[in-house]
Amino acid sequence: MEHWVESGDEIFKVHLNCSPRGFRKVASTHIFKLDLSSMTWVLLKTLDDHVLFLCINMDTLESKKCYSSSTACCSAADMGLERGCLFYTLLEDQTLYTFEVEDNATTIIMPCLKLPTPWFLPTWIMMPTTVNSKHVAGRRRRITDLLVSQDTTAANTEEDMSRLSNSGGELEALKQLDLLNSNDISEAVARFLHPVDYNHFRLACKQNSVLLPALNRTSAIPRTITTTCSSPWLISISEDDEEANWDIVDPIHNNDKYLMKLSNQLLVGATIRFSEDGWLLLSNGKKTVFCYNPFTKAVIRLPDLPDDYVLGGMSFSLVPTSRDCVVAIISNWWELAGENEISFLVINPAKRVKNRTPSWTIYQFNYEGHVEDNFIPCINNPVFYKGAFYCLDYNGMLGVFNLKGGVSWKILPKSLKQFGGFYPSYLVECEEKLLLVNVGQSGKLVEIYRLDDSEMVWVKLNSLGKHALFISYTSSFSTVAPRSCMENNIYFPRLYAGKVLYYSLDTCRYHSVGHSSRDFHSSKERSNCTWIEPNWSQASLRQESDYMLRVRVRWGCSSDGRALA
């Protein structure tokens, strides 16, 4: 859906990429501004001071349904916001959404819960600004004075604490608990730590921070590649001055944040498509597809896609460096004259025939029947399960793309229409079983099903036992919970106050640090992100430490994303 918003002498275009069935789920959002000098649309990385408002409505004209929108625009400064953003509503949805361009993330705001029944579609009304500019300026000055006052108070407090410490006051008696008084013991322990655990150990206290050098200044000491407590990381791409960065959140280590600086220009503007075994499958533009390992910086370029094929769900079967790895892409599905066609593009990136570069093999399948019963793939990816790629439909149907014993595409009829077609579901393998996580509107419903391999139907589950799930549109993982507090939880690619949001099957509520709710409201959904399993087995210590920067509020470290020395 494309909608235009006018602001003074500027014109914006908002593109909401929605799910094929209905307008209740936005998969991605892009905002463009018209360059009047060249008359071209420019993709924006920031809205600066502009706040855009968009409301999608449905009109009935001559017995036909037509979609329209009401729009508005104002200044972020006048609203007391730090930067511009987009507010929008969707059809048949009482929720207000906020999209921030810089973070490429969407926040769900609590809706009006007491609307009359039936309720009518909303519209935006921009009230005339009657506030005197002097009052606005005065208000801003008061806010500034308050912030300055707070900073001054904090500085005075630090000065008083320093004075007490230097004068031998009470603060001197409150010494830091230090269980490792011996430098030799600290160095011996650090020598056997995984690089991630080494960073945690180094930042545990000031003594360790001074004693142990940062990883990018240490010699290449052999280190273990495993850690006793590990879980997938939530990783997303951001761009800063035409450079790509990885923003990472580690849910197991107190939601620590990392920043990976990347120099490969191929990653600028790239979209994360899939993740497995520490490798990422990405695309850049409409035809470029490649594999990338953020831990070793290894890149595997795949041939450009053929013309007239649109990227859909994609995944690979094994690590891309394996000779048996198969990359599969779902492409071109459409409904025409009662027929539905689905295409699969397949390549083996490590297999060469007579020293020739591998190329894409295209498989097309047509099937007849009623259009509403045909298979429409979800926006999430296929899962390689028991030697075949399993694909999920919006209604819960399963399609199986098998390359063994002759290429085949089969839809499992018994799984037909068990779920609503508007909201997404996720496939994930757990203990050699295929699970489905069904999520309702705004996360108000969470259900888990297991595929019965004998009957090929979904069986509802009430518990994950000691397992935890990490789900996203790109990749989903299951793992034995490294900590008891993570058992029976489902982790989402959402943040609340910078912390990962998860759903507990024990409490049937969403939780984060100091937060509990029944749905997604007030949480921020990350775009262009995935869960990735940290895999350091092929990374040298010097290579991995040169571009990994710690972002923590501890011993002078920064929490605003600035690189540390």
XYZ file of C-alpha atoms in Angstrom, residues 215-216 220 294-297 539-548:
17
model
C 40.551 -8.183 23.152
C 41.780 -6.059 20.283
C 46.170 -14.509 19.719
C 29.504 -11.914 10.738
C 32.007 -13.773 12.936
C 34.552 -14.631 10.228
C 33.522 -11.925 7.721
C 36.922 -16.963 13.792
C 40.392 -16.010 14.950
C 40.565 -14.049 18.162
C 42.119 -10.998 16.505
C 39.584 -10.996 13.687
C 36.541 -11.178 15.911
C 37.783 -8.642 18.431
C 38.732 -5.931 15.940
C 35.149 -5.169 15.023
C 33.188 -6.122 18.126
